[in-house]
mmCIF file of C-alpha atoms in Angstrom:
data_model
loop_
_atom_site.group_PDB
_atom_site.id
_atom_site.type_symbol
_atom_site.label_atom_id
_atom_site.label_comp_id
_atom_site.label_asym_id
_atom_site.label_seq_id
_atom_site.Cartn_x
_atom_site.Cartn_y
_atom_site.Cartn_z
ATOM 1 C CA ASP A 80 13.060 11.454 -13.221
ATOM 2 C CA ILE A 81 14.881 13.444 -11.242
ATOM 3 C CA GLN A 82 18.859 12.942 -10.363
ATOM 4 C CA MET A 83 20.126 14.027 -7.329
ATOM 5 C CA THR A 84 24.186 14.410 -7.032
ATOM 6 C CA GLN A 85 25.884 14.633 -4.620
ATOM 7 C CA SER A 86 29.346 16.368 -4.455
ATOM 8 C CA PRO A 87 31.951 14.787 -3.139
ATOM 9 C CA SER A 88 31.464 11.523 -2.925
ATOM 10 C CA SER A 89 34.010 11.331 0.468
ATOM 11 C CA LEU A 90 36.181 13.878 1.884
ATOM 12 C CA SER A 91 38.649 13.523 5.128
ATOM 13 C CA ALA A 92 38.597 16.144 7.691
ATOM 14 C CA SER A 93 39.544 16.535 11.195
ATOM 15 C CA VAL A 94 37.335 17.207 14.954
ATOM 16 C CA GLY A 95 36.309 20.634 14.669
ATOM 17 C CA ASP A 96 36.357 21.238 11.184
ATOM 18 C CA ARG A 97 32.914 23.047 9.218
ATOM 19 C CA VAL A 98 32.186 20.069 6.283
ATOM 20 C CA THR A 99 29.896 20.887 3.891
ATOM 21 C CA ILE A 100 28.180 18.780 1.648
ATOM 22 C CA THR A 101 26.658 19.410 -1.369
ATOM 23 C CA CYS A 102 23.207 18.157 -3.742
ATOM 24 C CA ARG A 103 22.656 19.223 -7.204
ATOM 25 C CA ALA A 104 19.038 18.181 -8.346
ATOM 26 C CA SER A 105 18.246 17.871 -12.051
ATOM 27 C CA GLN A 106 15.317 19.762 -11.941
ATOM 28 C CA GLY A 107 13.668 22.767 -9.932
ATOM 29 C CA VAL A 108 12.312 20.308 -5.842
ATOM 30 C CA ARG A 109 10.922 23.357 -4.400
ATOM 31 C CA ARG A 110 12.894 22.753 -1.024
ATOM 32 C CA TYR A 111 11.187 18.835 -0.854
ATOM 33 C CA LEU A 112 14.707 17.678 0.526
ATOM 34 C CA ALA A 113 15.549 15.451 2.748
ATOM 35 C CA TRP A 114 19.070 14.612 4.665
ATOM 36 C CA TYR A 115 19.649 11.380 6.131
ATOM 37 C CA GLN A 116 22.466 10.113 8.022
ATOM 38 C CA GLN A 117 23.820 6.226 7.960
ATOM 39 C CA LYS A 118 26.913 5.026 10.433
ATOM 40 C CA PRO A 119 28.941 2.420 9.434
ATOM 41 C CA GLY A 120 26.597 -0.605 9.423
ATOM 42 C CA LYS A 121 23.344 1.253 10.695
ATOM 43 C CA VAL A 122 20.340 2.045 9.640
ATOM 44 C CA PRO A 123 19.641 5.334 7.678
ATOM 45 C CA SER A 124 18.255 7.921 10.229
ATOM 46 C CA LEU A 125 16.807 11.297 9.581
ATOM 47 C CA LEU A 126 19.421 14.637 10.186
ATOM 48 C CA ILE A 127 16.853 17.451 7.809
ATOM 49 C CA TYR A 128 13.685 17.597 6.339
ATOM 50 C CA ALA A 129 12.066 20.674 4.070
ATOM 51 C CA ALA A 130 15.903 21.596 3.253
ATOM 52 C CA SER A 131 16.561 23.020 6.565
ATOM 53 C CA THR A 132 14.718 21.817 8.506
ATOM 54 C CA LEU A 133 16.196 20.290 12.046
ATOM 55 C CA GLN A 134 14.568 16.923 12.979
ATOM 56 C CA SER A 135 14.410 16.716 17.069
ATOM 57 C CA GLY A 136 17.031 15.501 18.622
ATOM 58 C CA VAL A 137 19.577 15.813 15.900
ATOM 59 C CA PRO A 138 22.696 17.935 17.372
ATOM 60 C CA SER A 139 22.280 22.139 16.615
ATOM 61 C CA ARG A 140 25.308 21.580 14.636
ATOM 62 C CA PHE A 141 23.676 20.024 11.624
ATOM 63 C CA SER A 142 22.166 22.603 8.821
ATOM 64 C CA GLY A 143 20.918 22.807 4.962
ATOM 65 C CA SER A 144 19.699 25.021 3.105
ATOM 66 C CA GLY A 145 19.169 25.587 -0.681
ATOM 67 C CA SER A 146 16.149 25.437 -2.297
ATOM 68 C CA GLY A 147 15.195 25.034 -6.513
ATOM 69 C CA THR A 148 17.695 22.787 -7.611
ATOM 70 C CA ASP A 149 21.144 23.530 -5.308
ATOM 71 C CA PHE A 150 21.260 22.474 -1.367
ATOM 72 C CA THR A 151 24.016 22.043 1.560
ATOM 73 C CA LEU A 152 24.236 20.443 4.205
ATOM 74 C CA THR A 153 26.692 21.770 7.058
ATOM 75 C CA ILE A 154 28.608 20.140 9.875
ATOM 76 C CA SER A 155 29.451 23.472 12.146
ATOM 77 C CA SER A 156 32.449 21.049 14.544
ATOM 78 C CA LEU A 157 32.442 17.614 12.601
ATOM 79 C CA GLN A 158 33.013 15.126 16.208
ATOM 80 C CA PRO A 159 33.987 11.940 16.003
ATOM 81 C CA GLU A 160 30.016 10.523 15.886
ATOM 82 C CA ASP A 161 29.352 11.906 13.038
ATOM 83 C CA VAL A 162 31.471 9.553 10.915
ATOM 84 C CA ALA A 163 28.785 8.364 8.365
ATOM 85 C CA THR A 164 27.759 8.045 4.719
ATOM 86 C CA TYR A 165 25.239 10.993 4.022
ATOM 87 C CA PHE A 166 21.886 11.113 1.383
ATOM 88 C CA CYS A 167 20.175 13.876 0.008
ATOM 89 C CA GLN A 168 16.635 12.763 -1.062
ATOM 90 C CA ASN A 169 14.085 14.263 -3.377
ATOM 91 C CA TYR A 170 9.848 14.291 -2.547
ATOM 92 C CA ASN A 171 9.227 16.395 -4.851
ATOM 93 C CA GLY A 172 6.636 13.523 -6.504
ATOM 94 C CA ALA A 173 7.182 9.904 -7.580
ATOM 95 C CA PRO A 174 9.618 8.856 -8.508
ATOM 96 C CA LEU A 175 10.921 9.231 -5.302
ATOM 97 C CA THR A 176 15.227 10.028 -5.819
ATOM 98 C CA PHE A 177 18.393 9.647 -3.440
ATOM 99 C CA GLY A 178 22.096 10.841 -4.046
ATOM 100 C CA GLY A 179 24.380 8.463 -4.255
ATOM 101 C CA GLY A 180 26.065 9.226 -0.735
ATOM 102 C CA THR A 181 28.912 11.289 0.446
ATOM 103 C CA LYS A 182 30.842 9.749 3.160
ATOM 104 C CA VAL A 183 32.201 11.277 6.067
ATOM 105 C CA GLU A 184 35.876 9.804 7.790
ATOM 106 C CA LEU A 185 38.121 11.263 10.459
ATOM 107 C CA GLU B 54 7.740 4.518 20.649
ATOM 108 C CA VAL B 55 7.702 4.027 16.959
ATOM 109 C CA GLN B 56 8.680 0.079 15.871
ATOM 110 C CA LEU B 57 9.208 -1.468 12.630
ATOM 111 C CA VAL B 58 9.967 -5.315 12.203
ATOM 112 C CA GLU B 59 10.996 -6.450 9.002
ATOM 113 C CA SER B 60 9.959 -9.555 8.116
ATOM 114 C CA GLY B 61 9.729 -12.001 5.076
ATOM 115 C CA GLY B 62 13.803 -12.299 3.428
ATOM 116 C CA GLY B 63 15.580 -15.009 2.286
ATOM 117 C CA LEU B 64 17.862 -16.519 -0.845
ATOM 118 C CA VAL B 65 15.203 -17.118 -3.628
ATOM 119 C CA GLN B 66 16.206 -18.408 -6.777
ATOM 120 C CA PRO B 67 15.641 -15.527 -10.371
ATOM 121 C CA GLY B 68 11.844 -16.006 -10.981
ATOM 122 C CA GLY B 69 10.505 -16.758 -8.113
ATOM 123 C CA SER B 70 8.547 -14.163 -5.175
ATOM 124 C CA LEU B 71 8.593 -13.295 -1.856
ATOM 125 C CA ARG B 72 6.326 -11.071 0.334
ATOM 126 C CA LEU B 73 7.979 -9.229 2.790
ATOM 127 C CA SER B 74 5.651 -7.622 5.942
ATOM 128 C CA CYS B 75 6.753 -4.919 7.858
ATOM 129 C CA ALA B 76 5.162 -5.043 11.788
ATOM 130 C CA ALA B 77 4.487 -1.424 12.940
ATOM 131 C CA SER B 78 3.484 -0.489 16.848
ATOM 132 C CA GLY B 79 4.261 3.117 18.526
ATOM 133 C CA PHE B 80 2.511 5.396 16.698
ATOM 134 C CA THR B 81 -1.395 5.542 14.356
ATOM 135 C CA PHE B 82 -0.220 3.350 11.615
ATOM 136 C CA SER B 83 -3.313 4.017 9.147
ATOM 137 C CA SER B 84 -2.427 7.962 9.208
ATOM 138 C CA TYR B 85 0.597 7.325 7.870
ATOM 139 C CA THR B 86 1.855 7.280 4.202
ATOM 140 C CA MET B 87 4.906 3.855 4.240
ATOM 141 C CA SER B 88 7.470 2.786 2.172
ATOM 142 C CA TRP B 89 10.367 0.548 0.982
ATOM 143 C CA VAL B 90 13.666 1.629 0.398
ATOM 144 C CA ARG B 91 16.414 -1.078 -0.718
ATOM 145 C CA GLN B 92 20.426 -1.330 -0.139
ATOM 146 C CA ALA B 93 22.063 -3.585 -2.349
ATOM 147 C CA PRO B 94 25.391 -4.355 -0.632
ATOM 148 C CA GLY B 95 27.823 -1.461 -0.226
ATOM 149 C CA LYS B 96 25.784 0.307 -2.465
ATOM 150 C CA GLY B 97 23.520 3.839 -2.374
ATOM 151 C CA LEU B 98 19.798 3.613 -0.846
ATOM 152 C CA GLU B 99 17.105 3.276 -3.275
ATOM 153 C CA TRP B 100 13.637 4.404 -3.253
ATOM 154 C CA VAL B 101 11.330 1.246 -4.221
ATOM 155 C CA SER B 102 7.725 2.624 -3.545
ATOM 156 C CA ASP B 103 5.156 3.890 -0.957
ATOM 157 C CA ILE B 104 1.804 3.812 -0.622
ATOM 158 C CA ASN B 105 -0.861 6.181 0.891
ATOM 159 C CA SER B 106 -2.308 5.651 4.021
ATOM 160 C CA SER B 107 -5.408 4.623 3.485
ATOM 161 C CA GLY B 108 -3.360 2.317 0.888
ATOM 162 C CA SER B 109 -5.499 3.521 -1.913
ATOM 163 C CA LYS B 110 -2.937 5.507 -4.208
ATOM 164 C CA THR B 111 0.392 3.260 -4.882
ATOM 165 C CA TYR B 112 3.305 4.831 -5.881
ATOM 166 C CA TYR B 113 6.592 2.308 -7.579
ATOM 167 C CA ALA B 114 10.353 2.782 -8.845
ATOM 168 C CA ASP B 115 10.268 2.001 -12.931
ATOM 169 C CA SER B 116 13.197 -0.701 -12.227
ATOM 170 C CA VAL B 117 10.298 -2.871 -9.706
ATOM 171 C CA LYS B 118 6.704 -1.551 -11.614
ATOM 172 C CA GLY B 119 4.572 -4.711 -12.847
ATOM 173 C CA ARG B 120 7.084 -7.209 -10.487
ATOM 174 C CA PHE B 121 6.259 -5.897 -7.002
ATOM 175 C CA THR B 122 2.948 -4.441 -5.415
ATOM 176 C CA ILE B 123 3.190 -2.381 -1.903
ATOM 177 C CA SER B 124 -0.458 -3.323 0.227
ATOM 178 C CA ARG B 125 -1.150 -2.427 3.820
ATOM 179 C CA ASP B 126 -3.394 -3.969 6.107
ATOM 180 C CA ASN B 127 -4.675 -0.793 8.674
ATOM 181 C CA SER B 128 -6.102 -3.367 10.757
ATOM 182 C CA TRP B 129 -2.945 -5.370 11.253
ATOM 183 C CA ASN B 130 -0.658 -2.909 11.034
ATOM 184 C CA THR B 131 1.082 -3.983 8.677
ATOM 185 C CA LEU B 132 3.251 -2.966 5.395
ATOM 186 C CA TYR B 133 3.611 -5.382 2.360
ATOM 187 C CA LEU B 134 5.376 -5.946 0.189
ATOM 188 C CA GLN B 135 5.161 -8.559 -2.532
ATOM 189 C CA MET B 136 8.009 -9.326 -5.098
ATOM 190 C CA ASN B 137 7.576 -11.627 -8.484
ATOM 191 C CA SER B 138 9.506 -12.434 -11.445
ATOM 192 C CA LEU B 139 12.457 -11.623 -8.966
ATOM 193 C CA ARG B 140 15.970 -10.478 -10.231
ATOM 194 C CA ALA B 141 19.803 -10.832 -9.183
ATOM 195 C CA GLU B 142 19.973 -6.658 -9.102
ATOM 196 C CA ASP B 143 17.013 -7.396 -6.538
ATOM 197 C CA THR B 144 19.611 -8.428 -4.148
ATOM 198 C CA ALA B 145 19.580 -5.629 -1.357
ATOM 199 C CA LEU B 146 18.369 -4.447 2.385
ATOM 200 C CA TYR B 147 14.949 -4.683 2.374
ATOM 201 C CA TYR B 148 13.943 -1.575 4.902
ATOM 202 C CA CYS B 149 10.548 -0.501 5.760
ATOM 203 C CA ALA B 150 10.225 2.832 6.054
ATOM 204 C CA LYS B 151 7.475 5.694 8.294
ATOM 205 C CA ALA B 152 7.051 8.922 6.115
ATOM 206 C CA GLY B 153 6.219 12.777 8.299
ATOM 207 C CA ASP B 154 4.085 14.827 7.259
ATOM 208 C CA MET B 155 5.414 14.262 3.409
ATOM 209 C CA SER B 156 7.535 11.470 1.847
ATOM 210 C CA TRP B 157 10.895 11.630 4.368
ATOM 211 C CA TYR B 158 10.803 9.226 6.124
ATOM 212 C CA ASP B 159 11.664 9.712 9.708
ATOM 213 C CA HIS B 160 11.617 6.046 11.236
ATOM 214 C CA TRP B 161 13.229 2.855 9.654
ATOM 215 C CA GLY B 162 13.737 -0.498 10.406
ATOM 216 C CA GLN B 163 16.516 -2.674 10.677
ATOM 217 C CA GLY B 164 15.671 -4.227 7.180
ATOM 218 C CA THR B 165 15.481 -7.495 5.492
ATOM 219 C CA LEU B 166 18.104 -8.807 3.414
ATOM 220 C CA VAL B 167 16.647 -10.165 -0.060
ATOM 221 C CA THR B 168 19.425 -12.632 -2.047
ATOM 222 C CA VAL B 169 18.377 -13.298 -5.614
ATOM 223 C CA SER B 170 21.567 -16.327 -6.862
ATOM 224 C CA SER B 171 20.789 -18.912 -8.417
#
């Protein structure tokens, strides 16, 4: 099975900061990588799929990059409403796997 | 508007069974892969199972293979998860999720809580 490793597991940043979260796959997953945001007590929501395609309605301050084994989620200017846990997901065939999550705090 | 409404969760003893349902609306249910994803209390997301649009292909996490069965009724726009031989480690919030063009999940239900405890 492909393991997805996110780093850091948590971070604290200020409003307006640029935030970068990384996700590393134990084997290449091409660009079959999605990112989700889960706010406290809420349901996960899709931010990005195909490594860099922004889901409709997601603010443009979110961006994704990478292919193969190394991926990045960037928040260009952190906003208070971005406080959440972020998960990457590999969908390069079953079993699908999620990263352990990155908790972003202010 | 896409809506996914799960039901069927509850408290069950180890070794017991439960059947989860997910009622879907707001999209052409029969055209999309559907999935179950779970989240143990305070933990991350764990993919459980996928079923393709017609129901002809199913996939399972190793942790549930042989114990859980995913199915769907495209006439009733409903997804199911039959869970047998439940263990304490199956305790989680179970989400129903709609896949996009591939198995990323663009819509999620609110989840139904399954607690396995004696």
